[in-house]
Amino acid sequence: MKMPEKNKYCCIEHIDISFDDFILDNETFPYLISTENHKCTYCDKEAKYILKLKP
């Protein structure tokens, strides 16, 4: 059984797919928090947001 990912980093272009994947993996809505110095989970661009289970 796959463990749900607790955090997803995303750039502006991948925010929609990040939300979809997070909800499918965790069966709940994420907290959306601004972030810096991380790469997007889906590409090599700088992540603007992190989706987390808890703030």
XYZ file of N, CA and C in Angstrom, residues 5-27:
69
model
N 1.698 11.136 0.255
C 2.696 12.182 0.391
C 2.108 13.281 1.254
N 2.835 13.694 2.251
C 2.312 14.705 3.158
C 2.474 16.111 2.587
N 3.500 16.348 1.783
C 3.748 17.672 1.213
C 3.953 17.570 -0.288
N 3.457 18.567 -0.996
C 3.728 18.693 -2.426
C 4.144 20.123 -2.690
N 5.257 20.285 -3.392
C 5.707 21.603 -3.802
C 5.247 21.813 -5.236
N 4.782 23.036 -5.542
C 4.315 23.262 -6.908
C 4.582 24.685 -7.377
N 4.839 24.787 -8.669
C 4.964 26.085 -9.319
C 3.558 26.528 -9.749
N 3.469 27.701 -10.316
C 2.179 28.242 -10.755
C 1.528 27.327 -11.798
N 2.323 26.780 -12.704
C 1.787 25.953 -13.790
C 1.193 24.632 -13.305
N 1.670 24.117 -12.201
C 1.239 22.795 -11.741
C 0.352 22.820 -10.496
N -0.198 23.957 -10.162
C -1.037 24.061 -8.961
C -2.279 23.178 -9.057
N -2.907 23.128 -10.226
C -4.129 22.326 -10.393
C -3.868 20.837 -10.207
N -2.855 20.325 -10.871
C -2.550 18.893 -10.765
C -2.069 18.555 -9.349
N -1.384 19.489 -8.710
C -0.946 19.272 -7.326
C -2.131 19.096 -6.392
N -3.139 19.966 -6.547
C -4.344 19.835 -5.729
C -5.035 18.502 -5.989
N -5.191 18.157 -7.259
C -5.851 16.892 -7.611
C -5.124 15.701 -6.993
N -3.815 15.647 -7.172
C -3.027 14.535 -6.639
C -3.053 14.500 -5.113
N -2.948 15.664 -4.488
C -2.962 15.724 -3.026
C -4.274 15.182 -2.478
N -5.380 15.605 -3.065
C -6.698 15.159 -2.596
C -6.872 13.657 -2.825
N -6.426 13.152 -3.960
C -6.510 11.710 -4.218
C -5.651 10.913 -3.235
N -4.458 11.398 -2.958
C -3.532 10.688 -2.065
C -3.954 10.746 -0.601
N -4.464 11.896 -0.176
C -4.705 12.129 1.251
C -6.176 12.185 1.643
N -7.054 12.194 0.669
C -8.507 12.223 0.892
C -8.953 13.396 1.762
